[in-house]
Amino acid sequence: MLLESLRKEVLRANQEIARRGLAPHTFGNASGIHRSGSQVLVVIKPSGVDYATLTAVDMVVTDLDSKIVDGRLRPSSDLETHTLLYREFPEIGGIAHTHSEFATAWAQACRPIPCLGTTHADYFHGPVPVTEPLTAEEVAEGYVRNTGAVIIRRFRSECLDPIAVPGVLVAGHAAFAWGRTAAEAVENADVLEYIARLAYRSIVLEASESGIPVYVSEHHYLRKHGPTATYGQR
Amino acid sequence: MLLESLRKEVLRANQEIARRGLAPHTFGNASGIHRSGSQVLVVIKPSGVDYATLTAVDMVVTDLDSKIVDGRLRPSSDLETHTLLYREFPEIGGIAHTHSEFATAWAQACRPIPCLGTTHADYFHGPVPVTEPLTAEEVAEGYVRNTGAVIIRRFRSECLDPIAVPGVLVAGHAAFAWGRTAAEAVENADVLEYIARLAYRSIVLEASESGIPVYVSEHHYLRKHGPTATYGQR
Amino acid sequence: MLLESLRKEVLRANQEIARRGLAPHTFGNASGIHRSGSQVLVVIKPSGVDYATLTAVDMVVTDLDSKIVDGRLRPSSDLETHTLLYREFPEIGGIAHTHSEFATAWAQACRPIPCLGTTHADYFHGPVPVTEPLTAEEVAEGYVRNTGAVIIRRFRSECLDPIAVPGVLVAGHAAFAWGRTAAEAVENADVLEYIARLAYRSIVLEASESGIPVYVSEHHYLRKHGPTATYGQR
Amino acid sequence: MLLESLRKEVLRANQEIARRGLAPHTFGNASGIHRSGSQVLVVIKPSGVDYATLTAVDMVVTDLDSKIVDGRLRPSSDLETHTLLYREFPEIGGIAHTHSEFATAWAQACRPIPCLGTTHADYFHGPVPVTEPLTAEEVAEGYVRNTGAVIIRRFRSECLDPIAVPGVLVAGHAAFAWGRTAAEAVENADVLEYIARLAYRSIVLEASESGIPVYVSEHHYLRKHGPTATYGQR
């Protein structure tokens, strides 16, 4: 029953990626994880299937080692990136991978997105990080798993909290975002695209890349997150 | 009864912000004020509620000191900026706050929008001003109220008339626009976004930032405003 | 009867301007002219009326001196530009004035649009010209009529044929396009916007402003126009 | 019967060009070829007909020398480019010609599109090539056929495989894409536009034009193509 509901949630998250235009063609995928109970299960979109024809039963169920537990179709080719992130970030419950226009442009330019305004500060604590490129050895050894590995390496080297920084750019590739649920992951992917768009326009207008003062970004981040949050109806 | 009608007007203004794409997610809000009679009342959108599910009764009613008079929900976190603007600009009857793409880019670049053409001159008398950044002390003391304070400071230091200049960019944040009603405020926010878009494209094409001659901008502004207006069906 | 049909055609042309997004708000207008017979009559959109509520009877009928012959509403404030163009360009039967995004950006940058490709060459013979700015005297003496005058001056000084060059940019203002009918004028305004968009993108990619060789642009222009045309079903 | 089905497929491909916004107005066309059996037949869109009114019987049937075999209308003016590509690239079954915004901008800038990310590498093996401009002699001798000739010359001089590089930019003109069927040609034209858009944004953000390492692009290309493909449900 729980799995059935997660399958539907992951289906909706994938449909939402398409509806918001975050991944033309079959670029992009979303997954969710069921962590409580005796078994940890990941639900992910099948590989290369048109968003328009996806149904809940098409979703593929795997364990944290990417071994298929249930499903008639092959899982997304990005599965091993998802499972590695779930293993390393126990706080997260959903992941969205997109090739959205502006986030991908920053990723292709191998540049982190500086925090240039409060729209960014409300969702991301500090710049949106970008990974290093994979080495030839990493590609040969396991391209997809090592895509996850370079993300983890960036978060460790900068001591980043995946809840405070709910997304990343993979150099020369595109974006991954996550959240407490698959739906929140897609929302963060959508916000990331808007932040990337605003920053692109601002850089064209010669905005300073040093960004807004830390005392402003801290204020905004804490306004929406943490024990003293004043935003919304909580 | 009057309040009921203002609630509906403010609801429609908020929905219009969403319909025109001026504020993705729950960024952005509109308010209106009822000034005649014994009591001055402000009606504003509740905080962080999805535009799609808003109803007239969700609107929050406050006085000019931001004290809640009626409503079940928490008001927009930007309330104190709105009430300060209403206190300082007695001519205005509605305010719209957006994070629209191009206006926000100019705000993030901390640049006023020069008057580069007649589309701009028809609506804004001179450049669209940008505030100074808030100081660390202003953020600590009262971020939202002081956002209003830096707007007022900019208008005073340049002797600007809020009816002739119906909007402003807050540095590192986004845009506020206003008008005689909440509906007019949203229309001005929409025009501000289009002006910002045209100016962005023009700057990329290396337009001179000195803009159009003052004798042209004056002609256009007076064509639509003031006692000798010749535009429209009045 | 003829007038009735022209009113409907001009209404449709104005609605088409709105539908194609060529003029946000009430920026923009289209007109048509009836030249055969004893009386020459111009039909134009009323001033500042929302496109959504326009009907055929709202269209205003004037003579070539901009004197109103029929209609309850005030004509577009740009009327005198239209009538001057009709007087000077006897070949044309319709005019469309827009503030479309990219054409307006080129106008605000006071730059002609170079012919950078065959999309342009199929519709415009040579660059899209830009006028000089109006002088202070011209604005004071008659802004709208002199907007027409600077257009005519540009066409005369460069010996341009208004059928081969069916549009112009007015410096610091926006675009006018025309054609044998009001419908063709709007189509040319739409193509002008697309040409302006393509040229903007190309310039960002550092295209040479010298454009395509004349032997290519001539070939393309003649392919669609003149006695040896091979395009379409004629 | 076979021809009937090809006519419908080519109609759908042309409608898809319009639906995806790849060719405003009547710019653009798609064709398909029937190669098996005794007769080789090409089916192509008629010239200058509005996409909205096209029907299957409007499609024009020709042989590989561009001689009309069946159809009431004149074929697309680009027919001879299509037939030359079909003669030289026996592997392909469909061709789509578009004037889509970003691909056309790269063509107008006469620049190949460098491979800046995995979105590109999944579909195009190496940069998207751009032709040389046609000489005055080539235009005079046969503009449309020689448009095909400069494409072939580029592919030969760089030893490119038309299946691995399913499209090209014609300098100062626009894009041609192809595939095993007319539908696949349109899909490749759509992906080419997205690649062109991503590369444009990346170049504005000062991405290095050397692009992603070859070991990454090879990995991605082979992931979707060739005997060891791991993408999709095959």
Short mmCIF file of N, CA, C and O in Angstrom, two decimals, chain B residues 183-219:
data_model
loop_
_atom_site.label_atom_id
_atom_site.label_comp_id
_atom_site.label_asym_id
_atom_site.label_seq_id
_atom_site.Cartn_x
_atom_site.Cartn_y
_atom_site.Cartn_z
N ALA B 183 -5.79 47.10 -8.71
CA ALA B 183 -5.74 46.68 -10.12
C ALA B 183 -4.72 47.51 -10.90
O ALA B 183 -3.96 46.98 -11.72
N GLU B 184 -4.72 48.81 -10.65
CA GLU B 184 -3.76 49.68 -11.34
C GLU B 184 -2.33 49.36 -10.90
O GLU B 184 -1.39 49.43 -11.71
N ALA B 185 -2.16 48.99 -9.65
CA ALA B 185 -0.82 48.60 -9.16
C ALA B 185 -0.30 47.41 -9.93
O ALA B 185 0.87 47.37 -10.34
N VAL B 186 -1.17 46.41 -10.16
CA VAL B 186 -0.74 45.22 -10.90
C VAL B 186 -0.46 45.59 -12.35
O VAL B 186 0.51 45.11 -12.94
N GLU B 187 -1.27 46.45 -12.93
CA GLU B 187 -1.01 46.86 -14.31
C GLU B 187 0.35 47.55 -14.39
O GLU B 187 1.13 47.29 -15.30
N ASN B 188 0.64 48.40 -13.43
CA ASN B 188 1.94 49.08 -13.44
C ASN B 188 3.10 48.09 -13.22
O ASN B 188 4.17 48.26 -13.80
N ALA B 189 2.86 47.07 -12.41
CA ALA B 189 3.90 46.04 -12.22
C ALA B 189 4.16 45.30 -13.53
O ALA B 189 5.30 44.95 -13.85
N ASP B 190 3.09 45.08 -14.29
CA ASP B 190 3.22 44.37 -15.57
C ASP B 190 3.94 45.25 -16.59
O ASP B 190 4.81 44.78 -17.33
N VAL B 191 3.59 46.51 -16.64
CA VAL B 191 4.27 47.43 -17.54
C VAL B 191 5.74 47.57 -17.14
O VAL B 191 6.63 47.58 -18.00
N LEU B 192 6.00 47.66 -15.85
CA LEU B 192 7.39 47.74 -15.36
C LEU B 192 8.20 46.55 -15.86
O LEU B 192 9.35 46.70 -16.31
N GLU B 193 7.62 45.35 -15.81
CA GLU B 193 8.32 44.17 -16.30
C GLU B 193 8.61 44.32 -17.81
O GLU B 193 9.71 44.00 -18.28
N TYR B 194 7.66 44.84 -18.58
CA TYR B 194 7.87 44.97 -20.03
C TYR B 194 8.93 46.02 -20.33
O TYR B 194 9.79 45.84 -21.19
N ILE B 195 8.89 47.12 -19.58
CA ILE B 195 9.92 48.17 -19.72
C ILE B 195 11.31 47.59 -19.40
O ILE B 195 12.29 47.86 -20.10
N ALA B 196 11.37 46.79 -18.33
CA ALA B 196 12.65 46.19 -17.92
C ALA B 196 13.16 45.24 -18.99
O ALA B 196 14.36 45.17 -19.27
N ARG B 197 12.24 44.51 -19.61
CA ARG B 197 12.58 43.58 -20.68
C ARG B 197 13.11 44.32 -21.91
O ARG B 197 14.16 43.98 -22.47
N LEU B 198 12.40 45.37 -22.32
CA LEU B 198 12.83 46.16 -23.47
C LEU B 198 14.20 46.79 -23.22
O LEU B 198 15.06 46.82 -24.10
N ALA B 199 14.40 47.31 -22.00
CA ALA B 199 15.66 47.97 -21.69
C ALA B 199 16.81 46.97 -21.69
O ALA B 199 17.92 47.26 -22.16
N TYR B 200 16.55 45.76 -21.16
CA TYR B 200 17.57 44.69 -21.15
C TYR B 200 18.00 44.39 -22.59
O TYR B 200 19.19 44.37 -22.92
N ARG B 201 17.03 44.17 -23.47
CA ARG B 201 17.35 43.85 -24.87
C ARG B 201 18.13 45.02 -25.51
O ARG B 201 19.05 44.81 -26.29
N SER B 202 17.72 46.24 -25.18
CA SER B 202 18.35 47.42 -25.80
C SER B 202 19.79 47.56 -25.33
O SER B 202 20.67 47.91 -26.12
N ILE B 203 20.03 47.30 -24.05
CA ILE B 203 21.39 47.41 -23.51
C ILE B 203 22.29 46.36 -24.17
O ILE B 203 23.45 46.63 -24.50
N VAL B 204 21.76 45.16 -24.38
CA VAL B 204 22.54 44.13 -25.08
C VAL B 204 22.90 44.62 -26.48
O VAL B 204 23.99 44.34 -26.99
N LEU B 205 22.00 45.38 -27.10
CA LEU B 205 22.27 45.95 -28.43
C LEU B 205 23.04 47.27 -28.33
O LEU B 205 23.11 48.03 -29.29
N GLU B 206 23.60 47.53 -27.15
CA GLU B 206 24.47 48.68 -26.92
C GLU B 206 23.77 50.03 -27.08
O GLU B 206 24.36 51.00 -27.56
N ALA B 207 22.52 50.10 -26.65
CA ALA B 207 21.82 51.39 -26.61
C ALA B 207 22.56 52.32 -25.65
O ALA B 207 23.10 51.87 -24.63
N SER B 208 22.57 53.58 -25.97
CA SER B 208 23.15 54.57 -25.07
C SER B 208 22.28 54.67 -23.82
O SER B 208 21.05 54.75 -23.91
N GLU B 209 22.91 54.66 -22.64
CA GLU B 209 22.11 54.72 -21.42
C GLU B 209 21.60 56.12 -21.12
O GLU B 209 20.83 56.31 -20.17
N SER B 210 22.03 57.08 -21.92
CA SER B 210 21.49 58.42 -21.69
C SER B 210 20.00 58.46 -22.07
O SER B 210 19.25 59.30 -21.59
N GLY B 211 19.58 57.54 -22.90
CA GLY B 211 18.15 57.41 -23.18
C GLY B 211 17.63 58.44 -24.16
O GLY B 211 18.39 59.19 -24.80
N ILE B 212 16.32 58.49 -24.31
CA ILE B 212 15.71 59.41 -25.27
C ILE B 212 15.79 60.84 -24.73
O ILE B 212 15.89 61.06 -23.52
N PRO B 213 15.75 61.83 -25.64
CA PRO B 213 15.81 63.22 -25.19
C PRO B 213 14.66 63.54 -24.23
O PRO B 213 13.56 63.00 -24.37
N VAL B 214 14.91 64.45 -23.30
CA VAL B 214 13.88 64.81 -22.33
C VAL B 214 12.65 65.41 -23.02
O VAL B 214 11.52 65.18 -22.59
N TYR B 215 12.85 66.13 -24.13
CA TYR B 215 11.67 66.72 -24.78
C TYR B 215 10.75 65.66 -25.36
O TYR B 215 9.56 65.89 -25.52
N VAL B 216 11.29 64.47 -25.67
CA VAL B 216 10.41 63.37 -26.11
C VAL B 216 9.73 62.71 -24.92
O VAL B 216 8.52 62.46 -24.94
N SER B 217 10.50 62.41 -23.87
CA SER B 217 9.89 61.71 -22.73
C SER B 217 8.84 62.59 -22.06
O SER B 217 7.77 62.11 -21.67
N GLU B 218 9.11 63.89 -21.96
CA GLU B 218 8.11 64.80 -21.39
C GLU B 218 6.84 64.79 -22.23
O GLU B 218 5.73 64.71 -21.72
N HIS B 219 7.01 64.89 -23.56
CA HIS B 219 5.84 64.88 -24.44
C HIS B 219 5.01 63.63 -24.21
O HIS B 219 3.78 63.70 -24.08
#
